[in-house]
Amino acid sequence: MYHVELRQFPHVARVFNLSREEVESRFVRPWVGGTIIEHEDRRWAPERSHLKILEGPKLRTEELGMGRGWTAATRSAADVTDAVIAQARRGAEARPEVEALKGAIAEVAATPLGFQDVMALAAAAHPHWRASQQLELAERAVWEMLHQGGLAMTVNGSAVRRERWQPIVLSWATWAGITTEPFRLQMSVGSAGSG
């Protein structure tokens, strides 16, 4: 679930328990497009406002009462603002390589694979790219598949909690295979393709 905060001094608006589609349609697409967001009888201008997006477990009604919702959200959710906005900015025209790699991952992820295996797929698909470009492609494909429900991340057979994904995916040690924990990726149960 996603939780959103809009700030435009002196006003603050917070919305909880949204789906990815709700976040994108109500907040992210207008934000990236530079258009006014209308919420709670206010107009939030991207150039004068601050947008924060958290991803984590659904908040229960009792966690939201008496203004405690945002505190509960920040305790249990990860800040995914930059990733969600960057993905929206990339748009459809910049995605063919990512979609192709996601398809390749889906073909082989019926059995668990390591992050280095994903790097090998990216390198095989684009052998003339710089290593940094191959890493960026692999990172983006894994990140999107995790958030779309196409992949599950495990360590020693146990699922890795969503709030741990970002530091793991963004760590060079993960991609280089020099972590102390053997992180694995596998197609999510009931997933067909990249989600």
mmCIF file of N, CA and C in Angstrom, residues 94-184:
data_model
loop_
_atom_site.group_PDB
_atom_site.id
_atom_site.type_symbol
_atom_site.label_atom_id
_atom_site.label_comp_id
_atom_site.label_asym_id
_atom_site.label_seq_id
_atom_site.Cartn_x
_atom_site.Cartn_y
_atom_site.Cartn_z
ATOM 1 N N ALA A 94 10.916 5.287 -23.095
ATOM 2 C CA ALA A 94 12.237 4.898 -22.606
ATOM 3 C C ALA A 94 12.253 3.489 -22.031
ATOM 4 N N ARG A 95 11.204 2.697 -22.265
ATOM 5 C CA ARG A 95 11.063 1.443 -21.563
ATOM 6 C C ARG A 95 11.286 0.169 -22.368
ATOM 7 N N PRO A 96 11.541 0.154 -23.652
ATOM 8 C CA PRO A 96 11.631 -1.120 -24.369
ATOM 9 C C PRO A 96 12.705 -2.058 -23.821
ATOM 10 N N GLU A 97 13.863 -1.512 -23.475
ATOM 11 C CA GLU A 97 14.940 -2.357 -22.946
ATOM 12 C C GLU A 97 14.562 -2.956 -21.598
ATOM 13 N N VAL A 98 13.908 -2.154 -20.773
ATOM 14 C CA VAL A 98 13.486 -2.642 -19.456
ATOM 15 C C VAL A 98 12.446 -3.747 -19.623
ATOM 16 N N GLU A 99 11.464 -3.503 -20.493
ATOM 17 C CA GLU A 99 10.422 -4.509 -20.705
ATOM 18 C C GLU A 99 11.008 -5.804 -21.268
ATOM 19 N N ALA A 100 11.974 -5.688 -22.182
ATOM 20 C CA ALA A 100 12.610 -6.883 -22.754
ATOM 21 C C ALA A 100 13.363 -7.658 -21.675
ATOM 22 N N LEU A 101 14.082 -6.949 -20.805
ATOM 23 C CA LEU A 101 14.810 -7.633 -19.738
ATOM 24 C C LEU A 101 13.842 -8.264 -18.740
ATOM 25 N N LYS A 102 12.747 -7.582 -18.439
ATOM 26 C CA LYS A 102 11.751 -8.163 -17.539
ATOM 27 C C LYS A 102 11.198 -9.465 -18.123
ATOM 28 N N GLY A 103 10.995 -9.488 -19.425
ATOM 29 C CA GLY A 103 10.541 -10.710 -20.080
ATOM 30 C C GLY A 103 11.568 -11.830 -19.972
ATOM 31 N N ALA A 104 12.849 -11.477 -20.147
ATOM 32 C CA ALA A 104 13.920 -12.476 -20.039
ATOM 33 C C ALA A 104 14.026 -13.012 -18.612
ATOM 34 N N ILE A 105 13.877 -12.137 -17.633
ATOM 35 C CA ILE A 105 13.917 -12.564 -16.228
ATOM 36 C C ILE A 105 12.752 -13.512 -15.959
ATOM 37 N N ALA A 106 11.561 -13.155 -16.442
ATOM 38 C CA ALA A 106 10.379 -13.980 -16.217
ATOM 39 C C ALA A 106 10.567 -15.388 -16.786
ATOM 40 N N GLU A 107 11.276 -15.494 -17.911
ATOM 41 C CA GLU A 107 11.495 -16.806 -18.534
ATOM 42 C C GLU A 107 12.343 -17.730 -17.676
ATOM 43 N N VAL A 108 13.287 -17.170 -16.928
ATOM 44 C CA VAL A 108 14.221 -18.022 -16.170
ATOM 45 C C VAL A 108 13.979 -18.023 -14.665
ATOM 46 N N ALA A 109 13.079 -17.179 -14.191
ATOM 47 C CA ALA A 109 12.905 -17.034 -12.742
ATOM 48 C C ALA A 109 11.929 -18.029 -12.136
ATOM 49 N N ALA A 110 11.576 -19.079 -12.864
ATOM 50 C CA ALA A 110 10.766 -20.130 -12.249
ATOM 51 C C ALA A 110 11.572 -20.809 -11.153
ATOM 52 N N THR A 111 12.888 -20.871 -11.347
ATOM 53 C CA THR A 111 13.796 -21.330 -10.287
ATOM 54 C C THR A 111 14.536 -20.102 -9.767
ATOM 55 N N PRO A 112 14.870 -20.080 -8.489
ATOM 56 C CA PRO A 112 15.501 -18.880 -7.931
ATOM 57 C C PRO A 112 16.793 -18.507 -8.657
ATOM 58 N N LEU A 113 16.995 -17.225 -8.840
ATOM 59 C CA LEU A 113 18.225 -16.738 -9.436
ATOM 60 C C LEU A 113 18.771 -15.604 -8.592
ATOM 61 N N GLY A 114 20.056 -15.380 -8.713
ATOM 62 C CA GLY A 114 20.707 -14.318 -7.961
ATOM 63 C C GLY A 114 20.729 -13.019 -8.740
ATOM 64 N N PHE A 115 21.070 -11.958 -8.064
ATOM 65 C CA PHE A 115 21.172 -10.655 -8.716
ATOM 66 C C PHE A 115 22.237 -10.674 -9.811
ATOM 67 N N GLN A 116 23.305 -11.463 -9.602
ATOM 68 C CA GLN A 116 24.354 -11.567 -10.612
ATOM 69 C C GLN A 116 23.818 -12.205 -11.887
ATOM 70 N N ASP A 117 22.840 -13.115 -11.763
ATOM 71 C CA ASP A 117 22.222 -13.730 -12.929
ATOM 72 C C ASP A 117 21.452 -12.692 -13.746
ATOM 73 N N VAL A 118 20.802 -11.764 -13.059
ATOM 74 C CA VAL A 118 20.082 -10.698 -13.748
ATOM 75 C C VAL A 118 21.082 -9.797 -14.471
ATOM 76 N N MET A 119 22.211 -9.496 -13.822
ATOM 77 C CA MET A 119 23.258 -8.704 -14.473
ATOM 78 C C MET A 119 23.753 -9.410 -15.731
ATOM 79 N N ALA A 120 23.912 -10.732 -15.659
ATOM 80 C CA ALA A 120 24.369 -11.499 -16.821
ATOM 81 C C ALA A 120 23.354 -11.407 -17.960
ATOM 82 N N LEU A 121 22.064 -11.435 -17.625
ATOM 83 C CA LEU A 121 21.035 -11.283 -18.657
ATOM 84 C C LEU A 121 21.106 -9.900 -19.306
ATOM 85 N N ALA A 122 21.304 -8.867 -18.489
ATOM 86 C CA ALA A 122 21.420 -7.502 -19.022
ATOM 87 C C ALA A 122 22.645 -7.375 -19.910
ATOM 88 N N ALA A 123 23.758 -7.968 -19.482
ATOM 89 C CA ALA A 123 24.997 -7.913 -20.267
ATOM 90 C C ALA A 123 24.844 -8.669 -21.579
ATOM 91 N N ALA A 124 24.159 -9.818 -21.543
ATOM 92 C CA ALA A 124 23.957 -10.604 -22.759
ATOM 93 C C ALA A 124 23.050 -9.864 -23.742
ATOM 94 N N ALA A 125 22.066 -9.152 -23.227
ATOM 95 C CA ALA A 125 21.137 -8.421 -24.092
ATOM 96 C C ALA A 125 21.793 -7.186 -24.711
ATOM 97 N N HIS A 126 22.739 -6.582 -23.986
ATOM 98 C CA HIS A 126 23.384 -5.340 -24.457
ATOM 99 C C HIS A 126 24.886 -5.414 -24.203
ATOM 100 N N PRO A 127 25.599 -6.287 -24.927
ATOM 101 C CA PRO A 127 27.027 -6.504 -24.660
ATOM 102 C C PRO A 127 27.918 -5.284 -24.911
ATOM 103 N N HIS A 128 27.458 -4.332 -25.692
ATOM 104 C CA HIS A 128 28.296 -3.166 -26.004
ATOM 105 C C HIS A 128 28.018 -1.978 -25.086
ATOM 106 N N TRP A 129 27.078 -2.143 -24.180
ATOM 107 C CA TRP A 129 26.803 -1.080 -23.218
ATOM 108 C C TRP A 129 27.884 -1.058 -22.147
ATOM 109 N N ARG A 130 28.063 0.099 -21.518
ATOM 110 C CA ARG A 130 28.955 0.193 -20.360
ATOM 111 C C ARG A 130 28.364 -0.619 -19.218
ATOM 112 N N ALA A 131 29.232 -1.067 -18.323
ATOM 113 C CA ALA A 131 28.772 -1.851 -17.166
ATOM 114 C C ALA A 131 27.765 -1.061 -16.333
ATOM 115 N N SER A 132 27.960 0.247 -16.196
ATOM 116 C CA SER A 132 27.033 1.068 -15.414
ATOM 117 C C SER A 132 25.652 1.103 -16.063
ATOM 118 N N GLN A 133 25.596 1.097 -17.395
ATOM 119 C CA GLN A 133 24.303 1.075 -18.082
ATOM 120 C C GLN A 133 23.618 -0.283 -17.906
ATOM 121 N N GLN A 134 24.401 -1.347 -17.962
ATOM 122 C CA GLN A 134 23.849 -2.687 -17.755
ATOM 123 C C GLN A 134 23.304 -2.819 -16.333
ATOM 124 N N LEU A 135 24.047 -2.297 -15.361
ATOM 125 C CA LEU A 135 23.598 -2.336 -13.968
ATOM 126 C C LEU A 135 22.312 -1.532 -13.798
ATOM 127 N N GLU A 136 22.253 -0.343 -14.388
ATOM 128 C CA GLU A 136 21.054 0.495 -14.277
ATOM 129 C C GLU A 136 19.844 -0.223 -14.870
ATOM 130 N N LEU A 137 20.035 -0.896 -15.997
ATOM 131 C CA LEU A 137 18.956 -1.648 -16.632
ATOM 132 C C LEU A 137 18.489 -2.800 -15.738
ATOM 133 N N ALA A 138 19.446 -3.549 -15.199
ATOM 134 C CA ALA A 138 19.115 -4.685 -14.329
ATOM 135 C C ALA A 138 18.400 -4.208 -13.070
ATOM 136 N N GLU A 139 18.917 -3.142 -12.476
ATOM 137 C CA GLU A 139 18.315 -2.587 -11.254
ATOM 138 C C GLU A 139 16.881 -2.135 -11.506
ATOM 139 N N ARG A 140 16.664 -1.425 -12.597
ATOM 140 C CA ARG A 140 15.323 -0.930 -12.919
ATOM 141 C C ARG A 140 14.356 -2.082 -13.163
ATOM 142 N N ALA A 141 14.790 -3.101 -13.916
ATOM 143 C CA ALA A 141 13.912 -4.234 -14.216
ATOM 144 C C ALA A 141 13.513 -4.972 -12.944
ATOM 145 N N VAL A 142 14.490 -5.226 -12.070
ATOM 146 C CA VAL A 142 14.189 -5.923 -10.816
ATOM 147 C C VAL A 142 13.281 -5.073 -9.948
ATOM 148 N N TRP A 143 13.579 -3.787 -9.825
ATOM 149 C CA TRP A 143 12.779 -2.887 -9.000
ATOM 150 C C TRP A 143 11.321 -2.879 -9.459
ATOM 151 N N GLU A 144 11.117 -2.742 -10.778
ATOM 152 C CA GLU A 144 9.750 -2.709 -11.297
ATOM 153 C C GLU A 144 9.051 -4.045 -11.093
ATOM 154 N N MET A 145 9.746 -5.148 -11.336
ATOM 155 C CA MET A 145 9.111 -6.462 -11.173
ATOM 156 C C MET A 145 8.740 -6.730 -9.721
ATOM 157 N N LEU A 146 9.577 -6.316 -8.790
ATOM 158 C CA LEU A 146 9.246 -6.480 -7.375
ATOM 159 C C LEU A 146 7.982 -5.698 -7.031
ATOM 160 N N HIS A 147 7.919 -4.442 -7.454
ATOM 161 C CA HIS A 147 6.783 -3.594 -7.112
ATOM 162 C C HIS A 147 5.518 -3.948 -7.871
ATOM 163 N N GLN A 148 5.664 -4.561 -9.026
ATOM 164 C CA GLN A 148 4.490 -4.992 -9.788
ATOM 165 C C GLN A 148 4.025 -6.380 -9.359
ATOM 166 N N GLY A 149 4.752 -7.015 -8.445
ATOM 167 C CA GLY A 149 4.368 -8.337 -7.971
ATOM 168 C C GLY A 149 4.833 -9.469 -8.859
ATOM 169 N N GLY A 150 5.686 -9.194 -9.833
ATOM 170 C CA GLY A 150 6.182 -10.225 -10.734
ATOM 171 C C GLY A 150 7.295 -11.059 -10.139
ATOM 172 N N LEU A 151 8.044 -10.481 -9.202
ATOM 173 C CA LEU A 151 9.151 -11.179 -8.549
ATOM 174 C C LEU A 151 8.970 -11.134 -7.047
ATOM 175 N N ALA A 152 9.512 -12.147 -6.395
ATOM 176 C CA ALA A 152 9.616 -12.159 -4.944
ATOM 177 C C ALA A 152 11.105 -12.217 -4.602
ATOM 178 N N MET A 153 11.511 -11.529 -3.557
ATOM 179 C CA MET A 153 12.895 -11.581 -3.095
ATOM 180 C C MET A 153 12.940 -12.412 -1.823
ATOM 181 N N THR A 154 13.896 -13.336 -1.757
ATOM 182 C CA THR A 154 14.040 -14.187 -0.575
ATOM 183 C C THR A 154 15.491 -14.180 -0.106
ATOM 184 N N VAL A 155 15.664 -14.586 1.137
ATOM 185 C CA VAL A 155 16.983 -14.843 1.688
ATOM 186 C C VAL A 155 16.840 -16.089 2.553
ATOM 187 N N ASN A 156 17.643 -17.075 2.268
ATOM 188 C CA ASN A 156 17.569 -18.363 2.968
ATOM 189 C C ASN A 156 16.151 -18.938 2.966
ATOM 190 N N GLY A 157 15.446 -18.759 1.847
ATOM 191 C CA GLY A 157 14.113 -19.328 1.692
ATOM 192 C C GLY A 157 12.978 -18.515 2.289
ATOM 193 N N SER A 158 13.278 -17.433 2.977
ATOM 194 C CA SER A 158 12.230 -16.596 3.579
ATOM 195 C C SER A 158 12.076 -15.305 2.782
ATOM 196 N N ALA A 159 10.832 -14.837 2.666
ATOM 197 C CA ALA A 159 10.562 -13.608 1.925
ATOM 198 C C ALA A 159 11.222 -12.413 2.607
ATOM 199 N N VAL A 160 11.778 -11.541 1.787
ATOM 200 C CA VAL A 160 12.366 -10.292 2.284
ATOM 201 C C VAL A 160 11.253 -9.256 2.339
ATOM 202 N N ARG A 161 11.122 -8.584 3.478
ATOM 203 C CA ARG A 161 10.069 -7.578 3.647
ATOM 204 C C ARG A 161 10.263 -6.418 2.675
ATOM 205 N N ARG A 162 9.160 -5.919 2.190
ATOM 206 C CA ARG A 162 9.142 -4.842 1.192
ATOM 207 C C ARG A 162 9.999 -3.640 1.589
ATOM 208 N N GLU A 163 9.977 -3.275 2.867
ATOM 209 C CA GLU A 163 10.753 -2.097 3.283
ATOM 210 C C GLU A 163 12.259 -2.321 3.215
ATOM 211 N N ARG A 164 12.697 -3.570 3.066
ATOM 212 C CA ARG A 164 14.133 -3.858 2.918
ATOM 213 C C ARG A 164 14.576 -3.876 1.459
ATOM 214 N N TRP A 165 13.642 -3.875 0.509
ATOM 215 C CA TRP A 165 14.005 -3.993 -0.904
ATOM 216 C C TRP A 165 14.952 -2.895 -1.369
ATOM 217 N N GLN A 166 14.619 -1.652 -1.072
ATOM 218 C CA GLN A 166 15.386 -0.541 -1.630
ATOM 219 C C GLN A 166 16.866 -0.606 -1.275
ATOM 220 N N PRO A 167 17.262 -0.732 0.003
ATOM 221 C CA PRO A 167 18.696 -0.781 0.286
ATOM 222 C C PRO A 167 19.386 -2.002 -0.336
ATOM 223 N N ILE A 168 18.647 -3.089 -0.488
ATOM 224 C CA ILE A 168 19.239 -4.286 -1.095
ATOM 225 C C ILE A 168 19.457 -4.072 -2.587
ATOM 226 N N VAL A 169 18.417 -3.600 -3.271
ATOM 227 C CA VAL A 169 18.508 -3.409 -4.719
ATOM 228 C C VAL A 169 19.515 -2.318 -5.076
ATOM 229 N N LEU A 170 19.652 -1.305 -4.238
ATOM 230 C CA LEU A 170 20.567 -0.202 -4.538
ATOM 231 C C LEU A 170 22.005 -0.441 -4.081
ATOM 232 N N SER A 171 22.277 -1.592 -3.494
ATOM 233 C CA SER A 171 23.619 -1.877 -2.985
ATOM 234 C C SER A 171 24.488 -2.564 -4.036
ATOM 235 N N TRP A 172 25.694 -2.029 -4.231
ATOM 236 C CA TRP A 172 26.641 -2.654 -5.151
ATOM 237 C C TRP A 172 26.996 -4.060 -4.669
ATOM 238 N N ALA A 173 27.090 -4.265 -3.370
ATOM 239 C CA ALA A 173 27.435 -5.582 -2.824
ATOM 240 C C ALA A 173 26.423 -6.637 -3.252
ATOM 241 N N THR A 174 25.162 -6.262 -3.356
ATOM 242 C CA THR A 174 24.127 -7.208 -3.797
ATOM 243 C C THR A 174 24.414 -7.673 -5.217
ATOM 244 N N TRP A 175 24.677 -6.738 -6.107
ATOM 245 C CA TRP A 175 24.896 -7.066 -7.521
ATOM 246 C C TRP A 175 26.232 -7.763 -7.746
ATOM 247 N N ALA A 176 27.200 -7.456 -6.903
ATOM 248 C CA ALA A 176 28.521 -8.081 -7.036
ATOM 249 C C ALA A 176 28.585 -9.446 -6.355
ATOM 250 N N GLY A 177 27.549 -9.781 -5.581
ATOM 251 C CA GLY A 177 27.522 -11.082 -4.908
ATOM 252 C C GLY A 177 28.440 -11.170 -3.712
ATOM 253 N N ILE A 178 28.704 -10.020 -3.076
ATOM 254 C CA ILE A 178 29.625 -10.014 -1.934
ATOM 255 C C ILE A 178 28.904 -9.694 -0.625
ATOM 256 N N THR A 179 27.601 -10.007 -0.578
ATOM 257 C CA THR A 179 26.837 -9.807 0.648
ATOM 258 C C THR A 179 26.957 -11.046 1.524
ATOM 259 N N THR A 180 26.664 -10.878 2.794
ATOM 260 C CA THR A 180 26.682 -12.026 3.701
ATOM 261 C C THR A 180 25.380 -12.807 3.621
ATOM 262 N N GLU A 181 24.351 -12.194 3.018
ATOM 263 C CA GLU A 181 23.060 -12.865 2.885
ATOM 264 C C GLU A 181 22.842 -13.259 1.416
ATOM 265 N N PRO A 182 22.454 -14.504 1.156
ATOM 266 C CA PRO A 182 22.256 -14.957 -0.228
ATOM 267 C C PRO A 182 20.869 -14.572 -0.764
ATOM 268 N N PHE A 183 20.732 -13.329 -1.222
ATOM 269 C CA PHE A 183 19.444 -12.872 -1.742
ATOM 270 C C PHE A 183 19.153 -13.560 -3.065
ATOM 271 N N ARG A 184 17.897 -13.987 -3.246
ATOM 272 C CA ARG A 184 17.469 -14.665 -4.467
ATOM 273 C C ARG A 184 16.192 -14.011 -4.976
#
